[in-house]
Amino acid sequence: MQKKTTVWLAFLALMLVGNVALAQRVLTGRITDGQQPIAGASITVQGTVAGTSSDNDGAFSIPTDQETGNLEIRYMGFLTKLLPYSNQSNLGTIVLEPNSNEFLDEVVVVGRGVIDIAEGRKTPIAVSTITQKQIEAKVGSQDITSSLANTPSVYITGQAKGFGETAMTTRGFDQSNTAFLLNGQPINGMDNGSLYWSNWSGMSDIASLIQIQRGLGSSKLAISSVGGTINFVTKSTEKQQGGFLKQSVGNDGYLKSTIAYNTGLMSNGFAVSAMFTHWQGDGYVDGTAGKGQNYFVSLGYKVNDKHNLNLMITGAPQWHNQGYTATLQKYLDNGRRFNSNISEVDGKSVNYRKNYYHKPVANLNWDWEIDDNASLSTVVYGSIARGGGQSQRTDATDERVPYLAADVNNHQWFGLVTNYNRQLNEYLNFNLGFDLRDYKGEHYRQVTDLLGASAISHTGNVNFDGPIVTSNTYSTNPWSAWSDRPGNAEDRLAWDYNQIIRYGGLFGQIEYARDGFSSFFQGSISQQQNIRKDFFQYTSGNQKSKDVNNFGYNVKGGLSYSIDNHTFFGNAGYYSRQPFQNNIFMNYANDINPYAENEEIVGLELGYKFTSQYIDVNLNAYKTTWANRVTGESRNASAEDVETYNPTGDPSLLVEGDYLYFSYYGVKQDHQGLELDFVSRPFTGLQVTGFASLGDWVYDGVNTSITRNEDRAVLATTETDRTGDQVGNAAQTSYGLGASYKIIKGLYVDADFRAFDRLYSSKESKSGEVMELPSYQLFDAGVSYEWNITPKNTLSFRVNVNNLFDKYYISEASTSIFQEDGAEYWNGINTSNTVLVGVGRTWNGTVKFTF
């Protein structure tokens, strides 16, 4: 028995060390920046496929059968180091030298010319960068937006609405006024600028880097964001063979499983990386269960030293039930997990509000190193999406038969971005490129469940006489949505129209840098064509709108000067931005909106950066004005809304809980503020981070507001002077601290504190006042442990607890109701206000095996 045990132990040991046993020796060492260990540095034996990465203590070990050679050591933001070795096995402490110009080479393997990372330009901007290691540690079961929570002037809300329902503001501007790019590809909706994180639920798995550029940013594209630009850089095809298995669990039945594998660079020049994820959970708020997958495939091919190709395909099919706002009193009576979308059906709690979507994205990157001074980068991309949002409806008969229907939002989107870069001389660099997009959106309502009825009837399509009877139903499975869709007009309810948008932009940049001084100038011009085809409200031959063509442009420039550890900079820009199509055509018809002129955005920035061995500090001041502003929002109708917008009490117009849609025109926004962030390394093993932002964001002028119900019927048109009103749904004052500390080798603990103040409602009261919400503070904590089983096999653990002290707080409000006779109050807030209460204490844990 003892002999058999010995044999099995020997066999197990052989399996663990794998090819290490075949190597003649193992090279070891420790990577640092001169003070702190560097975790995640890439170490390879030059000329071989042998490779590994440094652990949390900077330590590494790598097997090799070569007696002499060079180790190639790479890490983001540092110079690549070639370290020769001969007879020694322990290489000791290896210090890497910082060099921000190497940033792109380390992280952006493909698409260098079209992926606008700030370090690609010498003149600084207000920027925060989140690495893959930080994303993996912090996100857990949350949306990818949570990784940006500890940055200045960023406010995250909507977590309580369900999986993928978060929203973020940047310097007080919402997501439709922040540009989001995926490997250089614009991903904001072309019709309204919106971004729905449920469509990108796999982003936390595939992102190797997130960079938020507040304000003017460094983007060379012909885009004009108001709040800033956020770049998501995905993993590219890995050059080394290996993979990982990861399992996550969390509160309320959350489970997530991931498997990934990389072939490494093969002898034929190809390499393939693939990943698949499945997740599911019941949701923190009652009735907000969800389930989905994420797939990622990246195929790389190194044609030769001049040409490199990479094809990426990714998607995140998912469905999730939705929560929404309610009166504060309902939360206090029913608990913070209360969901106003839940109703009682046959004695059971049912939530019919559901989002389902599948949005595959493919992009092909081609990088061409023309010569030592010139390069061309091009990305061709496409996205074909299917899905929508389900709710309960009633048919057009007097019996008002209930059924479930989905408002469908399909689209197909193709584009190309290309950028030519040339180093004109030692000090002067030049870029020129263009951006082409073609978009078609398809919108209608379809029956998903007859709820026991044999058929339902609907009206409104002018191409049919009288009510139309429909008995067909269509799936809300995100995979089935591709093929299970109505091909006939009889099964398309409420509306049926297409949006067509064609966009072309030309952009360029020139930058000069010498002896600590740098300057840049960027400019772009663009032309956008908008067409609307309505098959519901118009007869054949009259369904196409007039073509609406808008010309836009932007210019921006800046100066900076660096001396020793100090850098001073200033940037300024002006944008003339075309309105979104949803604001060009009025009344959900082909009527052209006279208010929809180009929006005018002016941005001014001043900044200071200090870097040293122990601390890095950034201080920014900004002023942004946004005129000819055209925006919109939606929310569940409160009892006050029903009283205001449906005084006759007609249930076909509006009942409590229905969606209301608001369009706003005319008012200007004026945002200014200060931002501070720092990273401190007081001694080995401890890192302290901090941020603070102080904003003053107000409206200026008379606002024209059009309110519509779920059938897009106009309920009211009002004009309000909003001069001096505070901009809502984002904390104008925020600050926070974070710390990470190494207890022993491989074991780290970390914690974050965030505070939010001067948060206002998004809607003014009947008298024109805006309600201020109570300030609040949040604490998060986590612990990580990494065990290097062998030089190539690692087992790591991570546990997060968010809102550690279970703070009860209001994250947003959509009414401003003040003092009333007989009213109840919570922290000075009238409890009849419609609000969203933040998520309480949550947790998640992850175990990952890397091989």
PDB file of C-alpha atoms in Angstrom, residues 216-460:
ATOM      1  CA  LEU A 216     -11.826  67.140 -24.300  1.00  0.00           C
ATOM      2  CA  GLY A 217      -9.861  63.878 -24.274  1.00  0.00           C
ATOM      3  CA  SER A 218      -7.261  62.710 -26.772  1.00  0.00           C
ATOM      4  CA  SER A 219      -9.571  61.113 -29.332  1.00  0.00           C
ATOM      5  CA  LYS A 220      -8.638  62.011 -32.885  1.00  0.00           C
ATOM      6  CA  LEU A 221     -11.929  60.705 -34.318  1.00  0.00           C
ATOM      7  CA  ALA A 222     -14.589  62.985 -35.721  1.00  0.00           C
ATOM      8  CA  ILE A 223     -16.627  62.580 -32.536  1.00  0.00           C
ATOM      9  CA  SER A 224     -17.523  65.312 -30.090  1.00  0.00           C
ATOM     10  CA  SER A 225     -18.237  64.119 -26.588  1.00  0.00           C
ATOM     11  CA  VAL A 226     -19.364  66.595 -23.958  1.00  0.00           C
ATOM     12  CA  GLY A 227     -18.419  64.831 -20.727  1.00  0.00           C
ATOM     13  CA  GLY A 228     -15.461  62.812 -21.961  1.00  0.00           C
ATOM     14  CA  THR A 229     -14.293  59.720 -23.803  1.00  0.00           C
ATOM     15  CA  ILE A 230     -14.061  56.195 -22.382  1.00  0.00           C
ATOM     16  CA  ASN A 231     -11.867  53.687 -24.200  1.00  0.00           C
ATOM     17  CA  PHE A 232     -12.334  49.953 -23.717  1.00  0.00           C
ATOM     18  CA  VAL A 233      -9.334  48.026 -25.004  1.00  0.00           C
ATOM     19  CA  THR A 234     -10.081  44.317 -25.246  1.00  0.00           C
ATOM     20  CA  LYS A 235      -7.731  41.425 -24.931  1.00  0.00           C
ATOM     21  CA  SER A 236      -6.065  40.627 -28.214  1.00  0.00           C
ATOM     22  CA  THR A 237      -4.690  37.321 -29.403  1.00  0.00           C
ATOM     23  CA  GLU A 238      -2.292  36.091 -26.719  1.00  0.00           C
ATOM     24  CA  LYS A 239       1.232  35.282 -27.859  1.00  0.00           C
ATOM     25  CA  GLN A 240       1.776  32.644 -25.176  1.00  0.00           C
ATOM     26  CA  GLN A 241       0.098  29.273 -24.841  1.00  0.00           C
ATOM     27  CA  GLY A 242      -2.132  28.771 -21.795  1.00  0.00           C
ATOM     28  CA  GLY A 243      -5.490  29.587 -20.334  1.00  0.00           C
ATOM     29  CA  PHE A 244      -7.565  29.742 -17.188  1.00  0.00           C
ATOM     30  CA  LEU A 245     -10.677  28.446 -15.431  1.00  0.00           C
ATOM     31  CA  LYS A 246     -12.613  30.824 -13.196  1.00  0.00           C
ATOM     32  CA  GLN A 247     -15.647  30.365 -10.955  1.00  0.00           C
ATOM     33  CA  SER A 248     -17.468  33.216  -9.205  1.00  0.00           C
ATOM     34  CA  VAL A 249     -20.300  33.163  -6.678  1.00  0.00           C
ATOM     35  CA  GLY A 250     -22.199  35.971  -5.021  1.00  0.00           C
ATOM     36  CA  ASN A 251     -25.236  37.114  -3.097  1.00  0.00           C
ATOM     37  CA  ASP A 252     -28.737  36.182  -4.275  1.00  0.00           C
ATOM     38  CA  GLY A 253     -27.756  33.070  -6.191  1.00  0.00           C
ATOM     39  CA  TYR A 254     -25.151  34.675  -8.436  1.00  0.00           C
ATOM     40  CA  LEU A 255     -22.986  32.170 -10.348  1.00  0.00           C
ATOM     41  CA  LYS A 256     -20.489  32.825 -13.107  1.00  0.00           C
ATOM     42  CA  SER A 257     -18.199  30.317 -14.841  1.00  0.00           C
ATOM     43  CA  THR A 258     -15.464  31.174 -17.336  1.00  0.00           C
ATOM     44  CA  ILE A 259     -13.061  29.114 -19.420  1.00  0.00           C
ATOM     45  CA  ALA A 260     -10.355  30.548 -21.670  1.00  0.00           C
ATOM     46  CA  TYR A 261      -7.523  29.151 -23.771  1.00  0.00           C
ATOM     47  CA  ASN A 262      -4.774  30.587 -25.980  1.00  0.00           C
ATOM     48  CA  THR A 263      -2.863  28.566 -28.557  1.00  0.00           C
ATOM     49  CA  GLY A 264       0.068  30.960 -28.470  1.00  0.00           C
ATOM     50  CA  LEU A 265       1.895  32.043 -31.590  1.00  0.00           C
ATOM     51  CA  MET A 266       2.163  28.998 -33.815  1.00  0.00           C
ATOM     52  CA  SER A 267       4.855  28.292 -36.403  1.00  0.00           C
ATOM     53  CA  ASN A 268       2.509  29.298 -39.239  1.00  0.00           C
ATOM     54  CA  GLY A 269       2.154  32.810 -37.811  1.00  0.00           C
ATOM     55  CA  PHE A 270      -1.382  32.288 -36.477  1.00  0.00           C
ATOM     56  CA  ALA A 271      -2.593  32.465 -32.889  1.00  0.00           C
ATOM     57  CA  VAL A 272      -6.067  31.959 -31.425  1.00  0.00           C
ATOM     58  CA  SER A 273      -7.525  33.071 -28.104  1.00  0.00           C
ATOM     59  CA  ALA A 274     -11.012  32.033 -27.023  1.00  0.00           C
ATOM     60  CA  MET A 275     -13.166  32.515 -23.946  1.00  0.00           C
ATOM     61  CA  PHE A 276     -16.683  31.532 -22.928  1.00  0.00           C
ATOM     62  CA  THR A 277     -18.652  32.638 -19.859  1.00  0.00           C
ATOM     63  CA  HIS A 278     -22.017  31.668 -18.411  1.00  0.00           C
ATOM     64  CA  TRP A 279     -23.674  33.660 -15.611  1.00  0.00           C
ATOM     65  CA  GLN A 280     -26.992  33.688 -13.774  1.00  0.00           C
ATOM     66  CA  GLY A 281     -28.492  35.185 -10.637  1.00  0.00           C
ATOM     67  CA  ASP A 282     -31.697  36.108  -8.823  1.00  0.00           C
ATOM     68  CA  GLY A 283     -30.770  39.801  -8.508  1.00  0.00           C
ATOM     69  CA  TYR A 284     -30.529  41.930  -5.376  1.00  0.00           C
ATOM     70  CA  VAL A 285     -33.900  43.614  -5.911  1.00  0.00           C
ATOM     71  CA  ASP A 286     -36.992  41.379  -5.879  1.00  0.00           C
ATOM     72  CA  GLY A 287     -37.897  39.966  -9.280  1.00  0.00           C
ATOM     73  CA  THR A 288     -34.704  40.999 -11.103  1.00  0.00           C
ATOM     74  CA  ALA A 289     -33.345  37.574 -12.056  1.00  0.00           C
ATOM     75  CA  GLY A 290     -31.125  37.310 -15.109  1.00  0.00           C
ATOM     76  CA  LYS A 291     -29.051  34.902 -17.157  1.00  0.00           C
ATOM     77  CA  GLY A 292     -26.579  35.224 -19.990  1.00  0.00           C
ATOM     78  CA  GLN A 293     -23.394  34.206 -21.714  1.00  0.00           C
ATOM     79  CA  ASN A 294     -20.337  35.905 -23.115  1.00  0.00           C
ATOM     80  CA  TYR A 295     -18.164  34.645 -25.929  1.00  0.00           C
ATOM     81  CA  PHE A 296     -14.890  36.018 -27.222  1.00  0.00           C
ATOM     82  CA  VAL A 297     -12.728  34.748 -30.074  1.00  0.00           C
ATOM     83  CA  SER A 298      -9.599  36.517 -31.298  1.00  0.00           C
ATOM     84  CA  LEU A 299      -7.624  35.276 -34.303  1.00  0.00           C
ATOM     85  CA  GLY A 300      -4.263  36.868 -34.925  1.00  0.00           C
ATOM     86  CA  TYR A 301      -1.971  36.487 -37.907  1.00  0.00           C
ATOM     87  CA  LYS A 302       1.484  37.998 -38.233  1.00  0.00           C
ATOM     88  CA  VAL A 303       1.905  38.250 -42.001  1.00  0.00           C
ATOM     89  CA  ASN A 304       5.459  39.577 -41.712  1.00  0.00           C
ATOM     90  CA  ASP A 305       7.372  42.255 -39.848  1.00  0.00           C
ATOM     91  CA  LYS A 306       5.328  44.948 -41.616  1.00  0.00           C
ATOM     92  CA  HIS A 307       1.771  43.622 -41.415  1.00  0.00           C
ATOM     93  CA  ASN A 308      -0.268  42.318 -38.513  1.00  0.00           C
ATOM     94  CA  LEU A 309      -3.931  41.218 -38.636  1.00  0.00           C
ATOM     95  CA  ASN A 310      -6.358  40.495 -35.810  1.00  0.00           C
ATOM     96  CA  LEU A 311     -10.008  39.426 -36.064  1.00  0.00           C
ATOM     97  CA  MET A 312     -12.140  39.687 -32.916  1.00  0.00           C
ATOM     98  CA  ILE A 313     -15.702  38.438 -32.437  1.00  0.00           C
ATOM     99  CA  THR A 314     -17.523  38.941 -29.159  1.00  0.00           C
ATOM    100  CA  GLY A 315     -21.083  38.951 -27.877  1.00  0.00           C
ATOM    101  CA  ALA A 316     -23.074  38.834 -24.656  1.00  0.00           C
ATOM    102  CA  PRO A 317     -26.578  37.364 -25.171  1.00  0.00           C
ATOM    103  CA  GLN A 318     -28.626  37.898 -22.003  1.00  0.00           C
ATOM    104  CA  TRP A 319     -32.033  38.440 -20.469  1.00  0.00           C
ATOM    105  CA  HIS A 320     -32.884  40.090 -17.182  1.00  0.00           C
ATOM    106  CA  ASN A 321     -36.001  41.253 -15.384  1.00  0.00           C
ATOM    107  CA  GLN A 322     -36.037  44.923 -14.495  1.00  0.00           C
ATOM    108  CA  GLY A 323     -36.562  47.063 -11.438  1.00  0.00           C
ATOM    109  CA  TYR A 324     -37.383  50.741 -11.486  1.00  0.00           C
ATOM    110  CA  THR A 325     -38.066  53.767  -9.324  1.00  0.00           C
ATOM    111  CA  ALA A 326     -40.874  54.062  -6.744  1.00  0.00           C
ATOM    112  CA  THR A 327     -41.965  56.449  -4.036  1.00  0.00           C
ATOM    113  CA  LEU A 328     -39.645  56.572  -1.055  1.00  0.00           C
ATOM    114  CA  GLN A 329     -42.585  55.607   1.165  1.00  0.00           C
ATOM    115  CA  LYS A 330     -43.011  52.324  -0.727  1.00  0.00           C
ATOM    116  CA  TYR A 331     -39.350  51.491  -0.122  1.00  0.00           C
ATOM    117  CA  LEU A 332     -39.690  52.325   3.573  1.00  0.00           C
ATOM    118  CA  ASP A 333     -42.837  50.198   3.861  1.00  0.00           C
ATOM    119  CA  ASN A 334     -41.626  47.231   1.818  1.00  0.00           C
ATOM    120  CA  GLY A 335     -37.844  47.244   2.189  1.00  0.00           C
ATOM    121  CA  ARG A 336     -35.036  48.382  -0.087  1.00  0.00           C
ATOM    122  CA  ARG A 337     -35.457  45.295  -2.286  1.00  0.00           C
ATOM    123  CA  PHE A 338     -38.949  46.506  -3.291  1.00  0.00           C
ATOM    124  CA  ASN A 339     -39.656  46.446  -7.040  1.00  0.00           C
ATOM    125  CA  SER A 340     -42.480  48.597  -8.370  1.00  0.00           C
ATOM    126  CA  ASN A 341     -42.655  46.426 -11.497  1.00  0.00           C
ATOM    127  CA  ILE A 342     -43.941  43.390  -9.560  1.00  0.00           C
ATOM    128  CA  SER A 343     -47.657  42.683  -9.582  1.00  0.00           C
ATOM    129  CA  GLU A 344     -49.828  39.932  -8.089  1.00  0.00           C
ATOM    130  CA  VAL A 345     -51.109  37.437 -10.660  1.00  0.00           C
ATOM    131  CA  ASP A 346     -53.145  34.437  -9.430  1.00  0.00           C
ATOM    132  CA  GLY A 347     -51.634  34.839  -5.980  1.00  0.00           C
ATOM    133  CA  LYS A 348     -48.049  34.947  -7.249  1.00  0.00           C
ATOM    134  CA  SER A 349     -45.596  37.834  -7.550  1.00  0.00           C
ATOM    135  CA  VAL A 350     -44.778  38.383 -11.215  1.00  0.00           C
ATOM    136  CA  ASN A 351     -42.470  40.857 -12.953  1.00  0.00           C
ATOM    137  CA  TYR A 352     -43.343  41.195 -16.611  1.00  0.00           C
ATOM    138  CA  ARG A 353     -40.707  43.874 -17.249  1.00  0.00           C
ATOM    139  CA  LYS A 354     -37.878  42.122 -19.060  1.00  0.00           C
ATOM    140  CA  ASN A 355     -34.951  43.077 -21.263  1.00  0.00           C
ATOM    141  CA  TYR A 356     -33.421  40.596 -23.700  1.00  0.00           C
ATOM    142  CA  TYR A 357     -30.693  41.311 -26.215  1.00  0.00           C
ATOM    143  CA  HIS A 358     -27.945  39.770 -28.338  1.00  0.00           C
ATOM    144  CA  LYS A 359     -25.455  42.128 -29.943  1.00  0.00           C
ATOM    145  CA  PRO A 360     -22.496  40.353 -31.566  1.00  0.00           C
ATOM    146  CA  VAL A 361     -19.624  42.618 -32.576  1.00  0.00           C
ATOM    147  CA  ALA A 362     -16.842  41.764 -35.012  1.00  0.00           C
ATOM    148  CA  ASN A 363     -13.859  43.885 -35.919  1.00  0.00           C
ATOM    149  CA  LEU A 364     -10.838  43.275 -38.095  1.00  0.00           C
ATOM    150  CA  ASN A 365      -7.700  45.266 -37.286  1.00  0.00           C
ATOM    151  CA  TRP A 366      -4.870  45.722 -39.761  1.00  0.00           C
ATOM    152  CA  ASP A 367      -1.630  47.358 -38.647  1.00  0.00           C
ATOM    153  CA  TRP A 368       0.912  48.255 -41.315  1.00  0.00           C
ATOM    154  CA  GLU A 369       4.364  49.496 -40.334  1.00  0.00           C
ATOM    155  CA  ILE A 370       5.131  51.303 -43.585  1.00  0.00           C
ATOM    156  CA  ASP A 371       8.639  52.338 -42.538  1.00  0.00           C
ATOM    157  CA  ASP A 372      10.479  53.579 -39.465  1.00  0.00           C
ATOM    158  CA  ASN A 373       8.542  56.864 -39.537  1.00  0.00           C
ATOM    159  CA  ALA A 374       5.096  55.951 -40.861  1.00  0.00           C
ATOM    160  CA  SER A 375       2.301  53.513 -40.050  1.00  0.00           C
ATOM    161  CA  LEU A 376      -1.310  52.869 -41.019  1.00  0.00           C
ATOM    162  CA  SER A 377      -3.933  51.350 -38.714  1.00  0.00           C
ATOM    163  CA  THR A 378      -7.387  50.323 -39.893  1.00  0.00           C
ATOM    164  CA  VAL A 379     -10.368  48.684 -38.205  1.00  0.00           C
ATOM    165  CA  VAL A 380     -13.392  47.394 -40.114  1.00  0.00           C
ATOM    166  CA  TYR A 381     -16.303  46.499 -37.836  1.00  0.00           C
ATOM    167  CA  GLY A 382     -19.862  45.298 -37.868  1.00  0.00           C
ATOM    168  CA  SER A 383     -22.672  44.667 -35.388  1.00  0.00           C
ATOM    169  CA  ILE A 384     -26.063  43.041 -35.977  1.00  0.00           C
ATOM    170  CA  ALA A 385     -28.298  43.171 -32.896  1.00  0.00           C
ATOM    171  CA  ARG A 386     -31.661  41.666 -31.973  1.00  0.00           C
ATOM    172  CA  GLY A 387     -33.768  42.154 -28.856  1.00  0.00           C
ATOM    173  CA  GLY A 388     -36.090  44.423 -26.926  1.00  0.00           C
ATOM    174  CA  GLY A 389     -37.951  45.160 -23.713  1.00  0.00           C
ATOM    175  CA  GLN A 390     -41.079  43.322 -22.563  1.00  0.00           C
ATOM    176  CA  SER A 391     -44.044  44.726 -20.611  1.00  0.00           C
ATOM    177  CA  GLN A 392     -47.738  43.997 -20.088  1.00  0.00           C
ATOM    178  CA  ARG A 393     -50.236  45.576 -22.487  1.00  0.00           C
ATOM    179  CA  THR A 394     -54.000  45.419 -23.139  1.00  0.00           C
ATOM    180  CA  ASP A 395     -55.621  44.973 -26.542  1.00  0.00           C
ATOM    181  CA  ALA A 396     -57.863  47.389 -28.421  1.00  0.00           C
ATOM    182  CA  THR A 397     -61.188  45.726 -27.598  1.00  0.00           C
ATOM    183  CA  ASP A 398     -63.599  46.948 -24.940  1.00  0.00           C
ATOM    184  CA  GLU A 399     -62.651  43.930 -22.794  1.00  0.00           C
ATOM    185  CA  ARG A 400     -59.032  45.218 -22.591  1.00  0.00           C
ATOM    186  CA  VAL A 401     -57.561  41.700 -22.849  1.00  0.00           C
ATOM    187  CA  PRO A 402     -54.076  41.599 -21.218  1.00  0.00           C
ATOM    188  CA  TYR A 403     -51.030  40.230 -23.018  1.00  0.00           C
ATOM    189  CA  LEU A 404     -47.243  40.614 -22.996  1.00  0.00           C
ATOM    190  CA  ALA A 405     -45.398  42.449 -25.739  1.00  0.00           C
ATOM    191  CA  ALA A 406     -41.821  43.519 -26.448  1.00  0.00           C
ATOM    192  CA  ASP A 407     -40.727  46.859 -27.874  1.00  0.00           C
ATOM    193  CA  VAL A 408     -38.125  45.644 -30.365  1.00  0.00           C
ATOM    194  CA  ASN A 409     -34.924  47.527 -31.185  1.00  0.00           C
ATOM    195  CA  ASN A 410     -32.987  45.666 -33.876  1.00  0.00           C
ATOM    196  CA  HIS A 411     -30.093  47.146 -35.766  1.00  0.00           C
ATOM    197  CA  GLN A 412     -27.274  46.512 -38.191  1.00  0.00           C
ATOM    198  CA  TRP A 413     -24.223  48.732 -38.056  1.00  0.00           C
ATOM    199  CA  PHE A 414     -21.081  48.676 -40.180  1.00  0.00           C
ATOM    200  CA  GLY A 415     -18.119  51.003 -40.118  1.00  0.00           C
ATOM    201  CA  LEU A 416     -14.476  51.673 -40.873  1.00  0.00           C
ATOM    202  CA  VAL A 417     -11.898  53.779 -39.045  1.00  0.00           C
ATOM    203  CA  THR A 418      -8.425  54.296 -40.453  1.00  0.00           C
ATOM    204  CA  ASN A 419      -5.534  56.457 -39.301  1.00  0.00           C
ATOM    205  CA  TYR A 420      -2.214  57.296 -40.965  1.00  0.00           C
ATOM    206  CA  ASN A 421       0.586  58.367 -38.620  1.00  0.00           C
ATOM    207  CA  ARG A 422       3.873  59.924 -39.709  1.00  0.00           C
ATOM    208  CA  GLN A 423       6.824  61.179 -37.705  1.00  0.00           C
ATOM    209  CA  LEU A 424       7.736  64.229 -39.791  1.00  0.00           C
ATOM    210  CA  ASN A 425      10.959  64.868 -37.909  1.00  0.00           C
ATOM    211  CA  GLU A 426      12.430  64.411 -34.448  1.00  0.00           C
ATOM    212  CA  TYR A 427       9.922  66.825 -32.910  1.00  0.00           C
ATOM    213  CA  LEU A 428       6.837  66.793 -35.155  1.00  0.00           C
ATOM    214  CA  ASN A 429       4.208  64.076 -35.497  1.00  0.00           C
ATOM    215  CA  PHE A 430       1.213  64.046 -37.870  1.00  0.00           C
ATOM    216  CA  ASN A 431      -2.022  61.983 -38.014  1.00  0.00           C
ATOM    217  CA  LEU A 432      -4.743  61.879 -40.653  1.00  0.00           C
ATOM    218  CA  GLY A 433      -7.729  59.536 -40.896  1.00  0.00           C
ATOM    219  CA  PHE A 434     -11.393  59.038 -41.620  1.00  0.00           C
ATOM    220  CA  ASP A 435     -14.399  57.481 -39.922  1.00  0.00           C
ATOM    221  CA  LEU A 436     -17.297  55.938 -41.897  1.00  0.00           C
ATOM    222  CA  ARG A 437     -20.517  54.483 -40.416  1.00  0.00           C
ATOM    223  CA  ASP A 438     -23.730  53.044 -41.828  1.00  0.00           C
ATOM    224  CA  TYR A 439     -26.596  52.261 -39.454  1.00  0.00           C
ATOM    225  CA  LYS A 440     -30.097  50.853 -39.871  1.00  0.00           C
ATOM    226  CA  GLY A 441     -32.409  50.521 -36.868  1.00  0.00           C
ATOM    227  CA  GLU A 442     -35.673  48.570 -36.926  1.00  0.00           C
ATOM    228  CA  HIS A 443     -38.402  49.328 -34.359  1.00  0.00           C
ATOM    229  CA  TYR A 444     -41.811  47.743 -33.702  1.00  0.00           C
ATOM    230  CA  ARG A 445     -43.803  46.013 -30.975  1.00  0.00           C
ATOM    231  CA  GLN A 446     -44.507  42.257 -31.033  1.00  0.00           C
ATOM    232  CA  VAL A 447     -46.576  39.886 -28.876  1.00  0.00           C
ATOM    233  CA  THR A 448     -44.494  37.596 -26.642  1.00  0.00           C
ATOM    234  CA  ASP A 449     -47.233  35.937 -24.562  1.00  0.00           C
ATOM    235  CA  LEU A 450     -51.030  35.932 -25.028  1.00  0.00           C
ATOM    236  CA  LEU A 451     -51.510  35.059 -21.323  1.00  0.00           C
ATOM    237  CA  GLY A 452     -54.082  32.414 -22.200  1.00  0.00           C
ATOM    238  CA  ALA A 453     -55.998  34.381 -24.836  1.00  0.00           C
ATOM    239  CA  SER A 454     -56.417  32.888 -28.307  1.00  0.00           C
ATOM    240  CA  ALA A 455     -55.618  36.223 -29.993  1.00  0.00           C
ATOM    241  CA  ILE A 456     -55.535  39.970 -29.395  1.00  0.00           C
ATOM    242  CA  SER A 457     -56.463  42.908 -31.589  1.00  0.00           C
ATOM    243  CA  HIS A 458     -54.648  46.172 -32.235  1.00  0.00           C
ATOM    244  CA  THR A 459     -55.258  49.324 -34.249  1.00  0.00           C
ATOM    245  CA  GLY A 460     -53.393  52.318 -35.645  1.00  0.00           C
TER     246      GLY A 460
END
